[in-house]
Short mmCIF file of C-alpha atoms in Angstrom, two decimals:
data_model
loop_
_atom_site.label_atom_id
_atom_site.label_comp_id
_atom_site.label_asym_id
_atom_site.label_seq_id
_atom_site.Cartn_x
_atom_site.Cartn_y
_atom_site.Cartn_z
CA VAL I 118 74.62 71.61 -166.64
CA PRO I 119 73.75 67.96 -167.46
CA PHE I 120 70.42 66.44 -169.08
CA LEU I 121 68.50 64.99 -166.87
CA PRO I 122 65.52 62.83 -167.21
CA LYS I 123 61.89 64.04 -167.45
CA ASP I 124 58.84 61.66 -167.29
CA VAL I 125 57.45 61.51 -170.52
CA TYR I 126 53.63 60.53 -169.11
CA TYR I 127 53.42 61.57 -165.39
CA ASP I 128 55.41 64.90 -165.04
CA MET I 129 52.41 66.78 -166.91
CA PRO I 130 54.28 69.84 -168.32
CA VAL I 131 56.76 67.90 -169.93
CA LYS I 132 53.81 65.42 -171.57
CA LYS I 133 52.24 68.59 -172.71
CA ALA I 134 55.59 69.86 -174.13
CA LEU I 135 56.48 66.45 -175.98
CA ALA I 136 52.43 66.11 -177.06
CA GLU I 137 53.79 70.24 -179.40
CA LEU I 138 56.78 68.12 -180.74
CA ARG I 139 55.04 65.33 -182.25
CA ASP I 140 53.21 67.41 -184.77
CA VAL I 141 55.96 68.61 -186.38
CA ASN I 142 59.02 66.98 -187.64
CA ARG I 143 62.53 68.67 -186.37
CA GLN I 144 63.12 70.63 -188.97
CA ASN I 145 60.18 72.82 -187.92
CA ILE I 146 60.38 72.77 -184.68
CA THR I 147 61.23 76.80 -184.75
CA SER I 148 56.97 77.18 -185.40
CA ILE I 149 56.55 76.37 -181.86
CA ASP I 150 56.55 78.89 -178.99
CA PRO I 151 59.64 78.41 -177.18
CA LYS I 152 57.09 78.64 -173.94
CA LEU I 153 55.63 75.37 -174.65
CA LEU I 154 58.91 73.40 -175.29
CA GLU I 155 60.38 75.15 -171.75
CA PRO I 156 59.80 71.43 -170.02
CA LEU I 157 61.67 69.88 -172.03
CA SER I 158 65.11 72.60 -172.02
CA THR I 159 66.62 70.27 -169.29
CA ALA I 160 66.20 66.92 -170.96
CA GLY I 161 67.70 67.06 -174.16
CA SER I 162 68.31 69.13 -177.59
CA GLU I 163 68.49 68.23 -181.09
CA SER I 164 71.94 66.13 -180.82
CA MET I 165 71.75 64.35 -177.37
CA ALA I 166 68.80 63.57 -174.88
CA THR I 167 67.24 61.70 -172.19
CA LEU I 168 64.19 60.65 -171.27
CA THR I 169 62.74 58.36 -168.91
CA LEU I 170 59.16 56.41 -167.53
CA ILE I 171 58.08 55.39 -163.78
CA GLY I 172 57.61 51.54 -163.85
CA TYR I 173 54.89 50.06 -161.68
CA LYS I 174 55.41 47.32 -159.37
CA GLY I 175 51.72 47.11 -157.50
CA GLY I 176 50.14 49.45 -155.43
CA SER I 177 49.15 53.18 -155.57
CA ALA I 178 50.05 55.54 -158.64
CA ALA I 179 51.48 57.82 -156.07
CA SER I 180 53.44 54.95 -154.06
CA GLN I 181 55.48 54.33 -157.56
CA ILE I 182 59.21 55.06 -157.20
CA ASN I 183 61.42 55.52 -160.40
CA GLN I 184 64.39 53.67 -159.06
CA ASP I 185 66.32 54.64 -163.19
CA ARG I 186 68.74 57.08 -163.49
CA ALA I 187 70.11 58.90 -166.76
CA PHE I 188 72.42 61.51 -168.12
CA CYS I 189 74.21 63.33 -170.69
CA VAL I 190 76.74 66.03 -170.28
CA SER I 191 78.21 67.80 -173.00
CA PRO I 192 80.51 69.50 -172.76
CA PHE I 193 82.38 67.43 -170.40
CA GLN I 194 84.55 70.05 -167.84
CA ILE I 195 87.10 68.45 -165.85
CA SER I 196 88.93 71.58 -164.47
CA LYS I 197 87.91 75.05 -164.26
CA ASN I 198 90.34 76.75 -167.62
CA ASP I 199 89.34 73.34 -169.53
CA LYS I 200 90.00 74.46 -173.01
CA SER I 201 89.23 70.89 -174.37
CA LYS I 202 85.89 70.47 -172.78
CA ASP I 203 83.83 70.82 -176.26
CA SER I 204 85.65 67.34 -177.21
CA ARG I 205 84.74 65.55 -174.41
CA LEU I 206 80.93 64.04 -173.42
CA LEU I 207 79.45 61.86 -170.86
CA MET I 208 75.99 59.79 -170.42
CA GLY I 209 75.01 56.81 -169.15
CA VAL I 210 72.01 55.10 -167.46
CA PHE I 211 71.81 53.53 -163.95
CA ASP I 212 68.98 50.78 -163.24
CA GLY I 213 68.60 51.06 -159.23
CA HIS I 214 67.02 47.66 -157.53
CA ALA I 215 66.14 45.87 -154.43
CA PRO I 216 65.06 48.68 -151.60
CA ASN I 217 66.87 51.72 -151.44
CA GLY I 218 67.65 51.44 -155.12
CA GLU I 219 66.78 54.85 -156.18
CA MET I 220 69.39 55.87 -153.55
CA VAL I 221 72.22 54.30 -155.09
CA SER I 222 71.29 55.06 -158.49
CA GLU I 223 70.84 58.64 -157.58
CA TYR I 224 74.32 59.01 -155.25
CA THR I 225 75.96 57.64 -158.58
CA VAL I 226 74.57 59.21 -161.56
CA GLN I 227 75.66 62.70 -159.07
CA GLU I 228 78.90 61.90 -158.22
CA LEU I 229 80.10 60.20 -161.13
CA PRO I 230 80.67 63.00 -163.19
CA ILE I 231 82.37 64.74 -160.54
CA LEU I 232 84.89 62.10 -159.63
CA LEU I 233 85.88 61.15 -163.23
CA ALA I 234 86.96 64.99 -163.80
CA ASN I 235 88.85 65.01 -160.65
CA LYS I 236 90.73 62.10 -161.86
CA LEU I 237 90.94 63.30 -165.47
CA LYS I 238 92.13 66.95 -164.94
CA ASP I 239 95.19 65.06 -163.29
CA LEU I 240 96.31 63.16 -166.06
CA PRO I 241 99.26 64.02 -167.54
CA ALA I 242 100.08 64.54 -171.37
CA THR I 243 101.95 61.30 -171.72
CA SER I 244 98.55 59.02 -170.86
CA THR I 245 97.22 56.26 -172.68
CA GLN I 246 94.23 54.68 -173.11
CA THR I 247 95.23 51.71 -170.92
CA ASP I 248 95.28 54.85 -167.90
CA ILE I 249 91.63 56.33 -169.01
CA GLN I 250 90.02 52.52 -168.50
CA GLN I 251 91.76 52.22 -165.11
CA ILE I 252 90.46 55.58 -163.90
CA LEU I 253 87.00 54.33 -165.08
CA THR I 254 87.22 51.55 -163.08
CA ASP I 255 88.59 53.23 -160.51
CA VAL I 256 85.66 55.47 -160.49
CA PHE I 257 82.94 52.38 -160.37
CA LEU I 258 85.04 50.49 -157.19
CA TYR I 259 84.75 54.22 -155.37
CA LEU I 260 81.31 53.88 -155.75
CA ASP I 261 80.66 51.00 -154.58
CA LYS I 262 82.60 51.44 -151.63
CA THR I 263 81.03 54.55 -150.58
CA ALA I 264 77.51 54.32 -152.02
CA PRO I 265 74.06 54.42 -149.49
CA ALA I 266 73.80 50.57 -149.65
CA HIS I 267 74.59 50.13 -145.66
CA LEU I 268 71.01 48.02 -146.25
CA SER I 269 69.64 47.34 -149.17
CA GLY I 270 70.18 47.95 -152.84
CA GLY I 271 72.38 48.79 -155.83
CA CYS I 272 72.31 49.67 -159.46
CA THR I 273 73.88 49.05 -163.04
CA ALA I 274 75.98 51.75 -164.83
CA SER I 275 76.45 51.81 -168.48
CA VAL I 276 78.33 54.76 -169.42
CA ILE I 277 79.97 56.01 -172.23
CA TYR I 278 83.04 58.46 -172.19
CA LYS I 279 83.97 60.47 -175.64
CA ASP I 280 87.31 62.36 -175.20
CA ALA I 281 88.13 63.55 -178.76
CA ASN I 282 88.57 60.83 -181.00
CA GLN I 283 88.46 57.90 -178.46
CA ILE I 284 84.85 56.26 -177.35
CA TYR I 285 85.19 54.43 -173.79
CA VAL I 286 82.40 52.61 -172.94
CA ALA I 287 82.18 50.99 -169.42
CA ASN I 288 80.01 48.95 -168.22
CA ALA I 289 78.28 46.74 -165.11
CA GLY I 290 75.10 44.85 -164.94
CA ASP I 291 72.61 44.70 -167.36
CA SER I 292 71.62 47.64 -168.89
CA ARG I 293 72.60 48.08 -172.69
CA SER I 294 75.23 50.66 -174.51
CA PHE I 295 75.70 50.41 -178.31
CA LEU I 296 77.55 52.36 -180.84
CA VAL I 297 76.09 52.76 -184.00
CA VAL I 298 77.18 54.30 -187.84
CA TYR I 299 74.50 55.93 -189.86
CA ARG I 300 75.62 56.46 -193.44
CA ALA I 301 73.72 59.29 -194.82
CA ASN I 302 73.34 58.59 -198.55
CA ARG I 303 72.01 55.59 -197.80
CA GLN I 304 70.00 55.79 -195.09
CA SER I 305 71.16 52.72 -193.04
CA ALA I 306 71.98 52.18 -189.39
CA GLN I 307 74.53 49.53 -188.42
CA ILE I 308 75.49 48.60 -184.86
CA PHE I 309 79.05 48.12 -184.48
CA TYR I 310 79.58 47.88 -180.95
CA THR I 311 76.86 46.81 -178.11
CA SER I 312 78.11 46.45 -174.43
CA ARG I 313 77.85 42.80 -172.69
CA GLU I 314 74.71 42.10 -170.37
CA ASP I 315 76.84 40.54 -166.75
CA LYS I 316 74.47 37.88 -166.38
CA PRO I 317 75.63 35.03 -163.71
CA ASN I 318 74.50 31.89 -165.93
CA LEU I 319 77.82 33.09 -168.42
CA PRO I 320 80.45 30.93 -167.92
CA ASP I 321 82.71 33.34 -166.56
CA GLU I 322 80.70 35.16 -164.33
CA ARG I 323 79.21 32.07 -163.15
CA ALA I 324 82.54 30.48 -161.89
CA ARG I 325 83.86 33.52 -159.76
CA VAL I 326 80.32 33.80 -157.74
CA GLU I 327 81.02 29.52 -157.30
CA GLU I 328 84.77 30.25 -156.29
CA MET I 329 83.50 33.29 -153.81
CA GLY I 330 80.90 31.02 -152.19
CA GLY I 331 78.11 32.02 -153.76
CA GLU I 332 75.18 30.06 -155.79
CA VAL I 333 73.53 30.58 -159.43
CA TYR I 334 69.75 29.97 -159.74
CA LEU I 335 69.40 28.81 -163.18
CA PRO I 336 65.33 28.43 -163.94
CA LEU I 337 64.45 26.53 -167.01
CA ASN I 338 63.17 29.84 -168.19
CA GLY I 339 63.31 33.37 -166.82
CA THR I 340 67.02 35.24 -166.06
CA SER I 341 69.43 33.39 -163.84
CA ARG I 342 70.39 34.83 -160.76
CA VAL I 343 72.77 35.36 -158.10
CA LEU I 344 71.39 34.11 -154.04
CA TYR I 345 72.35 36.37 -151.57
CA THR I 346 70.43 37.22 -148.21
CA ASP I 347 69.06 40.63 -148.15
CA ARG I 348 69.90 42.39 -144.71
CA LEU I 349 67.08 44.55 -144.78
CA SER I 350 64.19 41.59 -144.79
CA GLY I 351 66.37 38.75 -143.76
CA THR I 352 65.27 36.25 -147.16
CA VAL I 353 67.16 35.27 -149.66
CA SER I 354 66.71 37.23 -152.59
CA GLY I 355 67.94 36.97 -156.44
CA LEU I 356 69.85 39.61 -158.39
CA ALA I 357 69.11 39.28 -161.77
CA MET I 358 73.42 40.30 -162.62
CA SER I 359 76.64 39.51 -161.62
CA ARG I 360 77.67 43.02 -162.04
CA SER I 361 76.79 46.30 -160.29
CA ILE I 362 77.08 49.15 -157.86
CA GLY I 363 75.87 48.37 -154.68
CA ASP I 364 74.33 45.27 -153.54
CA TRP I 365 76.76 44.32 -150.68
CA GLU I 366 75.21 41.27 -149.21
CA ALA I 367 75.69 40.06 -152.55
CA GLY I 368 79.39 41.34 -153.14
CA LYS I 369 79.64 39.08 -150.36
CA VAL I 370 79.12 36.10 -152.70
CA GLY I 371 80.91 37.01 -156.19
CA VAL I 372 78.78 40.35 -157.54
CA ILE I 373 81.59 42.78 -158.38
CA PRO I 374 81.49 46.81 -159.57
CA ASP I 375 84.33 46.13 -161.75
CA PRO I 376 82.86 47.57 -165.29
CA ILE I 377 84.51 46.10 -168.46
CA VAL I 378 85.49 49.05 -170.74
CA ASP I 379 85.92 49.01 -174.29
CA VAL I 380 87.67 52.01 -176.17
CA PHE I 381 87.01 52.63 -179.77
CA ASP I 382 88.92 54.85 -182.34
CA ILE I 383 86.39 57.10 -184.16
CA GLY I 384 88.92 57.80 -186.61
CA THR I 385 89.57 53.42 -187.16
CA VAL I 386 85.70 53.09 -187.20
CA VAL I 387 85.42 55.70 -190.29
CA GLN I 388 88.34 54.58 -192.37
CA HIS I 389 86.67 50.99 -192.15
CA GLN I 390 83.57 51.96 -193.29
CA LEU I 391 85.46 54.02 -196.17
CA SER I 392 87.49 51.20 -197.13
CA ASN I 393 84.58 48.62 -197.20
CA ASP I 394 82.84 51.13 -199.99
CA GLY I 395 85.86 49.93 -202.31
CA ASP I 396 85.70 46.56 -201.75
CA ASN I 397 81.93 46.92 -202.57
CA ASP I 398 81.20 45.77 -205.86
CA ASN I 399 77.88 47.09 -206.04
CA ASN I 400 79.36 50.64 -205.05
CA ASN I 401 76.90 53.74 -205.64
CA ASN I 402 77.98 57.22 -207.18
CA HIS I 403 78.26 58.08 -203.28
CA ASP I 404 80.19 55.44 -201.60
CA GLY I 405 83.51 56.91 -200.56
CA ASP I 406 82.81 60.15 -199.76
CA ASP I 407 82.59 61.31 -195.77
CA ASP I 408 78.64 60.72 -195.21
CA ILE I 409 79.99 59.11 -191.45
CA HIS I 410 77.80 59.53 -188.37
CA ILE I 411 77.85 57.95 -185.34
CA PHE I 412 75.72 58.27 -182.06
CA ALA I 413 75.36 56.15 -178.98
CA VAL I 414 72.94 54.73 -177.36
CA SER I 415 72.41 53.80 -173.07
CA ALA I 416 69.50 51.84 -171.88
CA THR I 417 67.79 49.91 -168.99
CA ASP I 418 66.78 46.82 -169.47
CA GLY I 419 63.15 48.42 -168.96
CA LEU I 420 63.15 49.59 -172.17
CA MET I 421 65.74 47.07 -173.93
CA ASP I 422 63.60 43.62 -172.46
CA TYR I 423 60.68 44.89 -175.40
CA ILE I 424 62.44 46.41 -178.02
CA GLU I 425 65.19 45.68 -180.59
CA MET I 426 68.52 47.33 -180.51
CA GLU I 427 68.05 47.25 -184.42
CA LEU I 428 64.35 49.36 -184.07
CA VAL I 429 66.14 51.59 -181.62
CA ALA I 430 68.94 52.54 -184.11
CA ARG I 431 66.59 53.20 -186.28
CA TYR I 432 64.60 55.42 -184.48
CA VAL I 433 67.32 57.09 -183.34
CA ALA I 434 69.18 57.58 -186.77
CA ALA I 435 65.68 59.19 -188.41
CA SER I 436 65.65 61.62 -185.36
CA LEU I 437 68.84 63.15 -185.32
CA TYR I 438 70.00 62.76 -189.20
CA VAL I 439 66.70 62.86 -191.57
CA GLU I 440 65.61 65.84 -192.49
CA ASP I 441 61.80 65.47 -192.41
CA GLY I 442 62.43 62.70 -189.28
CA PRO I 443 61.02 63.53 -185.60
CA HIS I 444 62.96 65.55 -183.02
CA LEU I 445 65.13 63.47 -180.71
CA LEU I 446 62.84 63.95 -177.86
CA SER I 447 60.21 62.73 -180.16
CA ALA I 448 61.67 59.61 -181.13
CA LEU I 449 62.87 58.88 -177.83
CA GLU I 450 59.24 59.20 -176.25
CA GLN I 451 57.99 56.94 -178.81
CA LEU I 452 60.39 53.95 -177.74
CA ILE I 453 59.52 54.87 -174.47
CA PHE I 454 55.40 53.68 -175.36
CA ILE I 455 56.96 50.93 -177.36
CA ALA I 456 58.36 49.32 -174.70
CA ALA I 457 55.64 50.23 -171.78
CA GLN I 458 52.98 48.62 -174.40
CA GLY I 459 55.50 45.67 -174.22
CA TRP I 460 55.06 45.29 -170.57
CA GLU I 461 51.59 45.39 -170.68
CA ARG I 462 50.98 43.31 -173.42
CA ASP I 463 53.42 40.74 -171.21
CA LYS I 464 52.35 41.65 -167.74
CA GLY I 465 48.42 42.79 -168.10
CA GLY I 466 49.48 45.66 -166.42
CA MET I 467 50.35 44.10 -162.91
CA TYR I 468 53.91 45.10 -163.70
CA ARG I 469 56.41 47.38 -165.46
CA ASP I 470 60.06 47.98 -164.92
CA ASP I 471 61.15 51.59 -164.87
CA ILE I 472 62.37 52.83 -167.96
CA ALA I 473 65.45 55.09 -168.79
CA ILE I 474 67.30 56.24 -172.14
CA SER I 475 70.36 58.33 -173.08
CA VAL I 476 71.58 59.19 -176.89
CA ALA I 477 74.17 61.57 -178.36
CA SER I 478 75.46 62.05 -182.03
CA LEU I 479 79.10 61.73 -181.34
CA ARG I 480 80.30 62.11 -184.66
CA SER I 481 79.07 64.18 -187.87
CA PRO I 482 81.23 64.26 -191.13
CA THR I 483 82.91 67.41 -191.76
CA LYS I 484 80.74 69.51 -194.59
#
């Protein structure tokens, strides 16, 4: 059963449960009546969690639609008798946009784990990293082809798949995923990978759009956009990304669903960290020890437009690994509120994008 995001403010039972969590650190969670935390049981644990906050786009509060989706799945089981399921993890975020965008993001979050599992279970034992990269690409392409985007709508997809010691990051759109090393002895968090924001002004993306007869709008200030005619409204719209799932009208002028899929070997990352210890002239007594944790974050631009990645990494690291740190769900709640305050300052309460974030610990040292 996957963890799915709960709204930190408008879901009242969740709001009350989060208020209980704020008063304790992660070591003292047992002091809270489990019944009070029950509303959070499907949103996360101490090592993996996802939360959201619906945006505001004008009109009444009741009329607002959260187009963001997310999930965390661990263990990720690919067959009925999957003996390796505990070594697999799947997480990601999906930012819907345009009319009916929430239908596309909902379809994607529901179908992607099923499609991926079905393809992975048929892989031969001799399969390679390239084979899995191709499977992830094929899943994105199939989702795009079958999404409920007949009239309008699309979504980003930023997905992290861990299979034993391999980490795959597949991204299409302007949501972000990043990987972080945390050194427990130094209490330091270092981001070692960030997915690319697929923006229309990037040279390769702009060239593809223009080769397919599309036009990229490049304002002096603000976000570049791919111009297309919205089938539902008949008006010219601008898509603020060059890759996405759905967005079929924009697809006619160069917007593609193909993800960029990057791969990392956990053992290589660990060895690189330890070898750097040996090269450091200012080694402390702990250098050379395996104190290396690795965690992953996926978030929509509603969060990332107003918070630096380094701050996200520090908050999450403290909640995952520092003894007197907050619970992971409390850290995610706080990050969401920081971003929401940024929107409030910038837009004066007139607009706030939907926000979603997923986090998971991927590796801890063997004790």
